[in-house]
Amino acid sequence: MLFDCERLTLARRLRGLRKNQVAQAVGTTPKAIGRYEAGAQAPEEPMVRRLAIALGVPVEFFQGGRSRVSLDGAHFRSLRSTSQIERDQALAYGRIAADVVGALEDLVDFPAVDLPEYAVSPDEIAGDGPVEAAKVARKALVGEPGPVPHVVRLLESHGVIVLVLPEAAERVDAFSADVHPRPMVFFNPAKGDYWRNRFDGAHELGHLVMHADAEPGEKIVEDQAHRFAAEFLMPADDIGGELPASADWGRLAELKAVWGVSMAALLYRARTLKIMNEAAYRNAMSMLSSRGWRRREPGPPKALEQPTMLTGAIEIVGAAGTDRDRVALRARVTRADLDLLIPRR
């Protein structure tokens, strides 16, 4: 059989394993696994079968996938907070997702990708670039003042693939990848916070709008995406007159419900717009911490915004006779991995 060495690397990363762990599972050496992955040596058929069992994929998985999408330029929130193994695993799920999307696009029509582009230099520390980018994005994607009703639905309606990472990759924060033909945004399943998840979505949109060429993980680039998200979700012209100058918790709770952002984000916004001075902001954040609200703010929990585009596409093709098993076969992924990425609703 033909053996695609890149698919072995993909399968290993998908399972969050190191080369020595795979080698031990199949009875060979880490150097041998390295040669297989580099394409310097093709494994014999018995070894291919052992690799398939150890990695939980069919033998056919190693014959090659649909695409060679690279997610190397993905924007992770912090490169220090997660290990390379964890990031590799998350990116492997992204590769699998791209193959599933490719298989579905042969069968259904997704919304066209029509995100605006507003490049902001990764060296710009204090300029207005992120704010102007957010204004351009709001005009193109929202078109009216006030709160953004549903961030995930907005992304999907403009052609972005939105997925929730499987629990195996829950230590990886939200990240995005501006890949052809469709940009992708992945959410952390463990965060479980409606308001912070919406901010994450706007943050990743900022990367897609501003940072086609920026080096991922740079602090300045992440700060720019934060500033973009703040203006996108809480435009200065709309919210400036509503923010309190001190920690009025009742008022902040009302604004949180209306604007769909956390009280911490509202306090930060009041500070950056110079409505709240530095001392008042620090006192408010100290009180948030002392009350345990930095981890979980007061008020009833709210269900996260959920992506529906891929689930809907699978339901459409299923009704036409292409069930999940056939979608997985067309995408050359396992049915189990497809179900992890796109759960039934």
C-alpha atoms as a printed R data frame, in Angstrom:
    type eleno elety resid chain resno       x      y      z
1   ATOM     1    CA   MET     A     1   0.000  0.000  0.000
2   ATOM     2    CA   LEU     A     2   1.001  3.651 -0.429
3   ATOM     3    CA   PHE     A     3   2.128  5.136  2.869
4   ATOM     4    CA   ASP     A     4   1.856  8.887  3.505
5   ATOM     5    CA   CYS     A     5   4.410  9.732  6.183
6   ATOM     6    CA   GLU     A     6   2.628 12.973  7.105
7   ATOM     7    CA   ARG     A     7  -0.475 10.997  8.057
8   ATOM     8    CA   LEU     A     8   1.527  9.063 10.631
9   ATOM     9    CA   THR     A     9   2.663 12.341 12.207
10  ATOM    10    CA   LEU     A    10  -0.927 13.591 12.117
11  ATOM    11    CA   ALA     A    11  -2.281 10.439 13.815
12  ATOM    12    CA   ARG     A    12   0.402 10.563 16.514
13  ATOM    13    CA   ARG     A    13  -0.280 14.215 17.276
14  ATOM    14    CA   LEU     A    14  -4.022 13.621 17.235
15  ATOM    15    CA   ARG     A    15  -3.576 11.167 20.105
16  ATOM    16    CA   GLY     A    16  -1.220 13.498 21.989
17  ATOM    17    CA   LEU     A    17   1.686 11.022 21.906
18  ATOM    18    CA   ARG     A    18   5.436 11.334 21.635
19  ATOM    19    CA   LYS     A    19   7.492  9.191 19.263
20  ATOM    20    CA   ASN     A    20   8.863  7.079 22.095
21  ATOM    21    CA   GLN     A    21   5.339  6.278 23.310
22  ATOM    22    CA   VAL     A    22   4.290  5.122 19.837
23  ATOM    23    CA   ALA     A    23   7.502  3.127 19.471
24  ATOM    24    CA   GLN     A    24   6.877  1.337 22.748
25  ATOM    25    CA   ALA     A    25   3.292  0.537 21.741
26  ATOM    26    CA   VAL     A    26   4.322 -1.069 18.427
27  ATOM    27    CA   GLY     A    27   7.591 -2.693 19.487
28  ATOM    28    CA   THR     A    28  10.152 -0.564 17.694
29  ATOM    29    CA   THR     A    29  12.440  2.384 18.425
30  ATOM    30    CA   PRO     A    30  11.767  6.146 18.467
31  ATOM    31    CA   LYS     A    31  14.371  6.514 15.689
32  ATOM    32    CA   ALA     A    32  12.391  4.108 13.509
33  ATOM    33    CA   ILE     A    33   9.214  6.141 14.074
34  ATOM    34    CA   GLY     A    34  11.204  9.247 13.177
35  ATOM    35    CA   ARG     A    35  12.337  7.645  9.905
36  ATOM    36    CA   TYR     A    36   8.751  6.661  9.062
37  ATOM    37    CA   GLU     A    37   7.507 10.192  9.731
38  ATOM    38    CA   ALA     A    38  10.321 11.764  7.716
39  ATOM    39    CA   GLY     A    39   9.607  9.516  4.738
40  ATOM    40    CA   ALA     A    40  13.125  8.099  4.906
41  ATOM    41    CA   GLN     A    41  11.764  4.580  5.324
42  ATOM    42    CA   ALA     A    42   8.344  3.056  4.697
43  ATOM    43    CA   PRO     A    43   7.080  0.627  7.358
44  ATOM    44    CA   GLU     A    44   6.282 -2.934  6.358
45  ATOM    45    CA   GLU     A    45   2.615 -3.967  6.277
46  ATOM    46    CA   PRO     A    46   2.654 -5.713  9.685
47  ATOM    47    CA   MET     A    47   4.097 -2.556 11.229
48  ATOM    48    CA   VAL     A    48   1.457 -0.403  9.498
49  ATOM    49    CA   ARG     A    49  -1.247 -2.568 11.066
50  ATOM    50    CA   ARG     A    50   0.368 -2.225 14.506
51  ATOM    51    CA   LEU     A    51   0.600  1.545 14.062
52  ATOM    52    CA   ALA     A    52  -3.072  1.711 13.070
53  ATOM    53    CA   ILE     A    53  -4.122 -0.226 16.195
54  ATOM    54    CA   ALA     A    54  -1.891  1.812 18.500
55  ATOM    55    CA   LEU     A    55  -3.159  5.132 17.108
56  ATOM    56    CA   GLY     A    56  -6.816  4.181 16.773
57  ATOM    57    CA   VAL     A    57  -7.107  4.727 13.029
58  ATOM    58    CA   PRO     A    58  -7.865  2.415 10.110
59  ATOM    59    CA   VAL     A    59  -4.947  1.276  7.986
60  ATOM    60    CA   GLU     A    60  -6.401  3.330  5.127
61  ATOM    61    CA   PHE     A    61  -5.797  6.482  7.158
62  ATOM    62    CA   PHE     A    62  -2.102  6.277  6.231
63  ATOM    63    CA   GLN     A    63  -2.832  6.286  2.495
64  ATOM    64    CA   GLY     A    64  -3.269 10.040  2.491
65  ATOM    65    CA   GLY     A    65  -5.886 12.641  3.291
66  ATOM    66    CA   ARG     A    66  -7.939 15.000  1.190
67  ATOM    67    CA   SER     A    67  -5.872 18.099  1.843
68  ATOM    68    CA   ARG     A    68  -2.470 19.353  2.919
69  ATOM    69    CA   VAL     A    69  -3.798 22.312  4.895
70  ATOM    70    CA   SER     A    70  -1.109 23.841  7.089
71  ATOM    71    CA   LEU     A    71  -2.128 25.394 10.388
72  ATOM    72    CA   ASP     A    72   1.427 26.396 11.305
73  ATOM    73    CA   GLY     A    73   0.419 30.072 11.451
74  ATOM    74    CA   ALA     A    74  -2.411 29.509 13.934
75  ATOM    75    CA   HIS     A    75  -2.806 32.200 16.584
76  ATOM    76    CA   PHE     A    76  -2.634 30.668 20.055
77  ATOM    77    CA   ARG     A    77  -3.461 32.917 23.010
78  ATOM    78    CA   SER     A    78  -0.263 32.100 24.902
79  ATOM    79    CA   LEU     A    79   2.570 29.883 23.741
80  ATOM    80    CA   ARG     A    80   3.873 29.607 27.306
81  ATOM    81    CA   SER     A    81   0.705 28.255 28.927
82  ATOM    82    CA   THR     A    82   0.559 25.039 26.883
83  ATOM    83    CA   SER     A    83   3.093 22.431 25.803
84  ATOM    84    CA   GLN     A    84   4.097 21.756 22.212
85  ATOM    85    CA   ILE     A    85   2.388 18.350 22.453
86  ATOM    86    CA   GLU     A    86  -0.895 20.036 23.432
87  ATOM    87    CA   ARG     A    87  -0.678 22.585 20.628
88  ATOM    88    CA   ASP     A    88   0.232 19.876 18.123
89  ATOM    89    CA   GLN     A    89  -2.802 17.870 19.194
90  ATOM    90    CA   ALA     A    90  -5.117 20.860 18.795
91  ATOM    91    CA   LEU     A    91  -3.669 21.581 15.340
92  ATOM    92    CA   ALA     A    92  -4.108 17.919 14.389
93  ATOM    93    CA   TYR     A    93  -7.805 18.227 15.186
94  ATOM    94    CA   GLY     A    94  -7.777 21.307 12.962
95  ATOM    95    CA   ARG     A    95  -6.309 19.276 10.100
96  ATOM    96    CA   ILE     A    96  -8.980 16.600 10.574
97  ATOM    97    CA   ALA     A    97 -11.656 19.291 10.633
98  ATOM    98    CA   ALA     A    98 -10.341 20.737  7.363
99  ATOM    99    CA   ASP     A    99 -10.666 17.297  5.754
100 ATOM   100    CA   VAL     A   100 -14.245 16.957  7.012
101 ATOM   101    CA   VAL     A   101 -15.103 20.430  5.708
102 ATOM   102    CA   GLY     A   102 -13.608 19.533  2.341
103 ATOM   103    CA   ALA     A   103 -15.734 16.400  2.155
104 ATOM   104    CA   LEU     A   104 -18.900 18.285  3.087
105 ATOM   105    CA   GLU     A   105 -18.228 21.106  0.620
106 ATOM   106    CA   ASP     A   106 -18.447 18.545 -2.176
107 ATOM   107    CA   LEU     A   107 -22.054 17.957 -1.106
108 ATOM   108    CA   VAL     A   108 -23.465 21.211  0.322
109 ATOM   109    CA   ASP     A   109 -23.024 24.943 -0.165
110 ATOM   110    CA   PHE     A   110 -21.542 26.837  2.772
111 ATOM   111    CA   PRO     A   111 -21.756 30.630  3.148
112 ATOM   112    CA   ALA     A   112 -19.118 32.508  1.169
113 ATOM   113    CA   VAL     A   113 -16.064 33.738  3.071
114 ATOM   114    CA   ASP     A   114 -16.364 37.518  3.143
115 ATOM   115    CA   LEU     A   115 -14.384 38.799  6.107
116 ATOM   116    CA   PRO     A   116 -12.907 42.291  5.717
117 ATOM   117    CA   GLU     A   117  -9.146 42.745  5.796
118 ATOM   118    CA   TYR     A   118  -7.486 45.550  7.726
119 ATOM   119    CA   ALA     A   119  -3.803 44.833  8.238
120 ATOM   120    CA   VAL     A   120  -2.289 46.138 11.459
121 ATOM   121    CA   SER     A   121   1.476 46.052 11.898
122 ATOM   122    CA   PRO     A   122   2.602 43.609 14.600
123 ATOM   123    CA   ASP     A   123   4.967 46.360 15.769
124 ATOM   124    CA   GLU     A   124   2.158 48.832 16.504
125 ATOM   125    CA   ILE     A   125   1.984 49.127 20.286
126 ATOM   126    CA   ALA     A   126  -0.258 52.105 21.024
127 ATOM   127    CA   GLY     A   127  -1.737 53.178 17.677
128 ATOM   128    CA   ASP     A   128  -5.410 53.155 16.712
129 ATOM   129    CA   GLY     A   129  -5.042 50.325 14.173
130 ATOM   130    CA   PRO     A   130  -6.981 47.657 16.142
131 ATOM   131    CA   VAL     A   131  -9.794 50.106 16.926
132 ATOM   132    CA   GLU     A   132 -10.098 51.169 13.284
133 ATOM   133    CA   ALA     A   133 -10.002 47.515 12.202
134 ATOM   134    CA   ALA     A   134 -12.864 46.734 14.589
135 ATOM   135    CA   LYS     A   135 -14.898 49.639 13.219
136 ATOM   136    CA   VAL     A   136 -14.374 48.369  9.661
137 ATOM   137    CA   ALA     A   137 -15.335 44.845 10.731
138 ATOM   138    CA   ARG     A   138 -18.481 46.002 12.550
139 ATOM   139    CA   LYS     A   139 -19.608 48.016  9.536
140 ATOM   140    CA   ALA     A   140 -19.074 45.036  7.222
141 ATOM   141    CA   LEU     A   141 -20.363 42.237  9.472
142 ATOM   142    CA   VAL     A   142 -22.852 43.806 11.905
143 ATOM   143    CA   GLY     A   143 -24.008 46.956 10.126
144 ATOM   144    CA   GLU     A   144 -25.739 48.568 13.100
145 ATOM   145    CA   PRO     A   145 -24.893 50.003 16.522
146 ATOM   146    CA   GLY     A   146 -25.425 48.206 19.801
147 ATOM   147    CA   PRO     A   147 -24.623 44.731 21.109
148 ATOM   148    CA   VAL     A   148 -23.612 41.838 18.835
149 ATOM   149    CA   PRO     A   149 -26.451 39.323 19.282
150 ATOM   150    CA   HIS     A   150 -24.527 36.083 18.578
151 ATOM   151    CA   VAL     A   151 -20.786 36.049 17.880
152 ATOM   152    CA   VAL     A   152 -20.535 32.401 16.751
153 ATOM   153    CA   ARG     A   153 -23.496 32.716 14.396
154 ATOM   154    CA   LEU     A   154 -21.970 35.896 12.973
155 ATOM   155    CA   LEU     A   155 -18.685 34.114 12.248
156 ATOM   156    CA   GLU     A   156 -20.417 31.143 10.628
157 ATOM   157    CA   SER     A   157 -22.710 33.329  8.509
158 ATOM   158    CA   HIS     A   158 -19.608 34.913  6.974
159 ATOM   159    CA   GLY     A   159 -17.974 31.617  6.074
160 ATOM   160    CA   VAL     A   160 -15.786 30.929  9.132
161 ATOM   161    CA   ILE     A   161 -15.620 27.335 10.385
162 ATOM   162    CA   VAL     A   162 -16.251 27.347 14.148
163 ATOM   163    CA   LEU     A   163 -15.589 24.246 16.248
164 ATOM   164    CA   VAL     A   164 -15.282 23.338 19.915
165 ATOM   165    CA   LEU     A   165 -12.102 21.377 20.645
166 ATOM   166    CA   PRO     A   166 -12.575 17.858 22.043
167 ATOM   167    CA   GLU     A   167 -11.955 17.488 25.770
168 ATOM   168    CA   ALA     A   168  -8.587 15.864 25.027
169 ATOM   169    CA   ALA     A   169  -7.325 19.312 23.996
170 ATOM   170    CA   GLU     A   170  -9.057 21.319 26.714
171 ATOM   171    CA   ARG     A   171  -5.855 22.912 28.057
172 ATOM   172    CA   VAL     A   172  -5.467 24.815 24.780
173 ATOM   173    CA   ASP     A   173  -7.235 28.165 24.801
174 ATOM   174    CA   ALA     A   174  -9.282 29.437 21.857
175 ATOM   175    CA   PHE     A   175  -7.234 29.823 18.672
176 ATOM   176    CA   SER     A   176  -7.723 30.672 15.017
177 ATOM   177    CA   ALA     A   177  -6.119 29.838 11.703
178 ATOM   178    CA   ASP     A   178  -6.508 31.871  8.512
179 ATOM   179    CA   VAL     A   179  -6.295 28.913  6.131
180 ATOM   180    CA   HIS     A   180  -7.521 28.385  2.583
181 ATOM   181    CA   PRO     A   181 -10.287 27.971  1.619
182 ATOM   182    CA   ARG     A   182 -11.938 28.694  4.983
183 ATOM   183    CA   PRO     A   183 -10.620 30.389  8.124
184 ATOM   184    CA   MET     A   184 -11.194 28.409 11.302
185 ATOM   185    CA   VAL     A   185 -11.854 29.323 14.928
186 ATOM   186    CA   PHE     A   186 -11.606 26.783 17.745
187 ATOM   187    CA   PHE     A   187 -13.028 27.247 21.235
188 ATOM   188    CA   ASN     A   188 -11.899 25.716 24.515
189 ATOM   189    CA   PRO     A   189 -14.514 23.235 25.830
190 ATOM   190    CA   ALA     A   190 -13.499 23.646 29.468
191 ATOM   191    CA   LYS     A   191 -13.927 27.402 29.827
192 ATOM   192    CA   GLY     A   192 -17.714 27.140 30.093
193 ATOM   193    CA   ASP     A   193 -18.247 30.900 30.365
194 ATOM   194    CA   TYR     A   194 -20.722 32.461 27.936
195 ATOM   195    CA   TRP     A   195 -19.360 35.997 28.281
196 ATOM   196    CA   ARG     A   196 -15.693 35.117 28.025
197 ATOM   197    CA   ASN     A   197 -16.357 32.790 25.100
198 ATOM   198    CA   ARG     A   198 -17.973 35.653 23.183
199 ATOM   199    CA   PHE     A   199 -14.908 37.796 23.863
200 ATOM   200    CA   ASP     A   200 -12.705 34.909 22.685
201 ATOM   201    CA   GLY     A   201 -14.693 34.776 19.432
202 ATOM   202    CA   ALA     A   202 -14.241 38.502 18.832
203 ATOM   203    CA   HIS     A   203 -10.542 38.203 19.729
204 ATOM   204    CA   GLU     A   204 -10.014 35.463 17.128
205 ATOM   205    CA   LEU     A   205 -11.977 37.471 14.562
206 ATOM   206    CA   GLY     A   206  -9.482 40.259 15.207
207 ATOM   207    CA   HIS     A   207  -6.620 37.959 14.250
208 ATOM   208    CA   LEU     A   208  -8.410 36.949 11.034
209 ATOM   209    CA   VAL     A   209  -9.069 40.584 10.093
210 ATOM   210    CA   MET     A   210  -5.701 42.095 11.113
211 ATOM   211    CA   HIS     A   211  -2.969 39.460 11.254
212 ATOM   212    CA   ALA     A   212  -2.562 37.542  8.011
213 ATOM   213    CA   ASP     A   213   1.222 37.963  8.230
214 ATOM   214    CA   ALA     A   214   1.824 38.414 11.957
215 ATOM   215    CA   GLU     A   215   3.964 36.005 13.963
216 ATOM   216    CA   PRO     A   216   1.626 33.997 16.227
217 ATOM   217    CA   GLY     A   217   1.911 34.252 19.992
218 ATOM   218    CA   GLU     A   218   3.578 37.678 20.177
219 ATOM   219    CA   LYS     A   219   2.305 39.731 23.124
220 ATOM   220    CA   ILE     A   220   1.756 42.843 20.987
221 ATOM   221    CA   VAL     A   221  -0.309 40.857 18.493
222 ATOM   222    CA   GLU     A   222  -2.442 39.371 21.296
223 ATOM   223    CA   ASP     A   223  -2.940 42.814 22.846
224 ATOM   224    CA   GLN     A   224  -4.067 44.118 19.455
225 ATOM   225    CA   ALA     A   225  -6.650 41.339 19.188
226 ATOM   226    CA   HIS     A   226  -7.894 42.210 22.698
227 ATOM   227    CA   ARG     A   227  -8.291 45.860 21.733
228 ATOM   228    CA   PHE     A   228 -10.099 44.814 18.566
229 ATOM   229    CA   ALA     A   229 -12.497 42.598 20.556
230 ATOM   230    CA   ALA     A   230 -13.247 45.373 23.045
231 ATOM   231    CA   GLU     A   231 -14.179 47.851 20.300
232 ATOM   232    CA   PHE     A   232 -16.046 45.213 18.283
233 ATOM   233    CA   LEU     A   233 -18.236 44.098 21.209
234 ATOM   234    CA   MET     A   234 -18.368 47.436 23.081
235 ATOM   235    CA   PRO     A   235 -17.996 50.288 20.559
236 ATOM   236    CA   ALA     A   236 -16.836 53.453 22.284
237 ATOM   237    CA   ASP     A   237 -19.506 55.569 20.566
238 ATOM   238    CA   ASP     A   238 -22.281 53.244 21.765
239 ATOM   239    CA   ILE     A   239 -21.225 52.255 25.270
240 ATOM   240    CA   GLY     A   240 -19.162 55.236 26.405
241 ATOM   241    CA   GLY     A   241 -22.101 57.056 27.956
242 ATOM   242    CA   GLU     A   242 -23.316 53.951 29.791
243 ATOM   243    CA   LEU     A   243 -20.186 52.883 31.676
244 ATOM   244    CA   PRO     A   244 -19.850 53.863 35.348
245 ATOM   245    CA   ALA     A   245 -16.858 55.791 36.676
246 ATOM   246    CA   SER     A   246 -16.699 53.561 39.770
247 ATOM   247    CA   ALA     A   247 -17.519 49.943 40.656
248 ATOM   248    CA   ASP     A   248 -21.314 50.170 40.552
249 ATOM   249    CA   TRP     A   249 -21.967 46.409 40.577
250 ATOM   250    CA   GLY     A   250 -25.690 46.701 39.921
251 ATOM   251    CA   ARG     A   251 -25.062 48.866 36.866
252 ATOM   252    CA   LEU     A   252 -22.288 46.562 35.664
253 ATOM   253    CA   ALA     A   253 -24.601 43.540 35.992
254 ATOM   254    CA   GLU     A   254 -27.208 45.322 33.842
255 ATOM   255    CA   LEU     A   255 -24.629 46.190 31.184
256 ATOM   256    CA   LYS     A   256 -23.282 42.631 31.258
257 ATOM   257    CA   ALA     A   257 -26.737 41.270 30.428
258 ATOM   258    CA   VAL     A   258 -27.295 43.789 27.618
259 ATOM   259    CA   TRP     A   259 -23.872 43.690 25.937
260 ATOM   260    CA   GLY     A   260 -23.003 40.026 26.477
261 ATOM   261    CA   VAL     A   261 -19.598 40.686 28.006
262 ATOM   262    CA   SER     A   262 -18.164 40.058 31.473
263 ATOM   263    CA   MET     A   263 -18.025 42.662 34.232
264 ATOM   264    CA   ALA     A   264 -14.238 42.390 34.080
265 ATOM   265    CA   ALA     A   265 -14.365 43.356 30.384
266 ATOM   266    CA   LEU     A   266 -16.691 46.278 31.154
267 ATOM   267    CA   LEU     A   267 -14.322 47.542 33.851
268 ATOM   268    CA   TYR     A   268 -11.366 47.245 31.467
269 ATOM   269    CA   ARG     A   269 -13.338 49.109 28.809
270 ATOM   270    CA   ALA     A   270 -14.222 51.899 31.250
271 ATOM   271    CA   ARG     A   271 -10.544 52.234 32.084
272 ATOM   272    CA   THR     A   272  -9.286 52.277 28.479
273 ATOM   273    CA   LEU     A   273 -11.912 54.872 27.538
274 ATOM   274    CA   LYS     A   274 -10.731 56.957 30.542
275 ATOM   275    CA   ILE     A   275 -14.183 56.905 32.097
276 ATOM   276    CA   MET     A   276 -12.759 55.119 35.137
277 ATOM   277    CA   ASN     A   277  -9.432 56.275 36.553
278 ATOM   278    CA   GLU     A   278  -6.589 53.923 37.348
279 ATOM   279    CA   ALA     A   279  -7.177 53.878 41.106
280 ATOM   280    CA   ALA     A   280 -10.898 53.109 40.731
281 ATOM   281    CA   TYR     A   281 -10.122 50.358 38.244
282 ATOM   282    CA   ARG     A   282  -7.535 48.727 40.490
283 ATOM   283    CA   ASN     A   283  -9.899 48.853 43.462
284 ATOM   284    CA   ALA     A   284 -12.678 47.290 41.397
285 ATOM   285    CA   MET     A   285 -10.448 44.477 40.144
286 ATOM   286    CA   SER     A   286  -9.200 43.856 43.676
287 ATOM   287    CA   MET     A   287 -12.778 43.514 44.838
288 ATOM   288    CA   LEU     A   288 -13.526 41.121 41.960
289 ATOM   289    CA   SER     A   289 -10.640 38.958 43.117
290 ATOM   290    CA   SER     A   290 -11.522 39.038 46.811
291 ATOM   291    CA   ARG     A   291 -15.078 37.923 46.061
292 ATOM   292    CA   GLY     A   292 -13.941 35.128 43.782
293 ATOM   293    CA   TRP     A   293 -15.526 36.805 40.774
294 ATOM   294    CA   ARG     A   294 -12.398 36.656 38.634
295 ATOM   295    CA   ARG     A   295 -13.065 32.929 38.317
296 ATOM   296    CA   ARG     A   296 -16.886 33.019 38.243
297 ATOM   297    CA   GLU     A   297 -18.863 36.234 38.206
298 ATOM   298    CA   PRO     A   298 -22.203 36.525 40.023
299 ATOM   299    CA   GLY     A   299 -25.435 35.695 38.257
300 ATOM   300    CA   PRO     A   300 -26.992 32.607 36.701
301 ATOM   301    CA   PRO     A   301 -24.910 30.669 34.149
302 ATOM   302    CA   LYS     A   302 -25.820 30.961 30.497
303 ATOM   303    CA   ALA     A   303 -25.462 28.322 27.793
304 ATOM   304    CA   LEU     A   304 -22.510 28.885 25.483
305 ATOM   305    CA   GLU     A   305 -23.045 30.001 21.920
306 ATOM   306    CA   GLN     A   306 -22.727 26.810 19.896
307 ATOM   307    CA   PRO     A   307 -21.591 26.388 16.278
308 ATOM   308    CA   THR     A   308 -24.235 24.778 14.064
309 ATOM   309    CA   MET     A   309 -23.004 25.069 10.474
310 ATOM   310    CA   LEU     A   310 -21.175 21.732 10.265
311 ATOM   311    CA   THR     A   311 -23.794 19.867 12.297
312 ATOM   312    CA   GLY     A   312 -26.463 21.229  9.990
313 ATOM   313    CA   ALA     A   313 -24.454 20.256  6.919
314 ATOM   314    CA   ILE     A   314 -24.090 16.669  8.169
315 ATOM   315    CA   GLU     A   315 -27.835 16.505  8.835
316 ATOM   316    CA   ILE     A   316 -28.565 17.756  5.309
317 ATOM   317    CA   VAL     A   317 -26.301 15.215  3.613
318 ATOM   318    CA   GLY     A   318 -27.591 12.504  5.949
319 ATOM   319    CA   ALA     A   319 -31.138 13.167  4.831
320 ATOM   320    CA   ALA     A   320 -29.896 12.791  1.250
321 ATOM   321    CA   GLY     A   321 -28.344  9.389  1.978
322 ATOM   322    CA   THR     A   322 -24.771 10.215  3.041
323 ATOM   323    CA   ASP     A   323 -24.633  9.275  6.721
324 ATOM   324    CA   ARG     A   324 -21.840 10.048  9.173
325 ATOM   325    CA   ASP     A   325 -19.963  6.860  8.314
326 ATOM   326    CA   ARG     A   326 -19.880  7.868  4.658
327 ATOM   327    CA   VAL     A   327 -18.824 11.429  5.496
328 ATOM   328    CA   ALA     A   328 -15.952 10.047  7.583
329 ATOM   329    CA   LEU     A   329 -14.980  7.736  4.726
330 ATOM   330    CA   ARG     A   330 -15.028 10.595  2.207
331 ATOM   331    CA   ALA     A   331 -12.918 12.734  4.545
332 ATOM   332    CA   ARG     A   332 -10.562  9.819  5.335
333 ATOM   333    CA   VAL     A   333 -10.967 10.337  9.055
334 ATOM   334    CA   THR     A   334 -12.260  7.983 11.719
335 ATOM   335    CA   ARG     A   335 -15.930  8.090 12.599
336 ATOM   336    CA   ALA     A   336 -14.959  8.561 16.256
337 ATOM   337    CA   ASP     A   337 -12.889 11.663 15.469
338 ATOM   338    CA   LEU     A   338 -15.667 13.096 13.309
339 ATOM   339    CA   ASP     A   339 -18.155 12.641 16.173
340 ATOM   340    CA   LEU     A   340 -15.743 14.305 18.630
341 ATOM   341    CA   LEU     A   341 -15.448 17.375 16.414
342 ATOM   342    CA   ILE     A   342 -19.084 17.541 15.326
343 ATOM   343    CA   PRO     A   343 -21.335 16.037 18.018
344 ATOM   344    CA   ARG     A   344 -24.939 15.160 17.290
345 ATOM   345    CA   ARG     A   345 -27.436 17.718 18.516
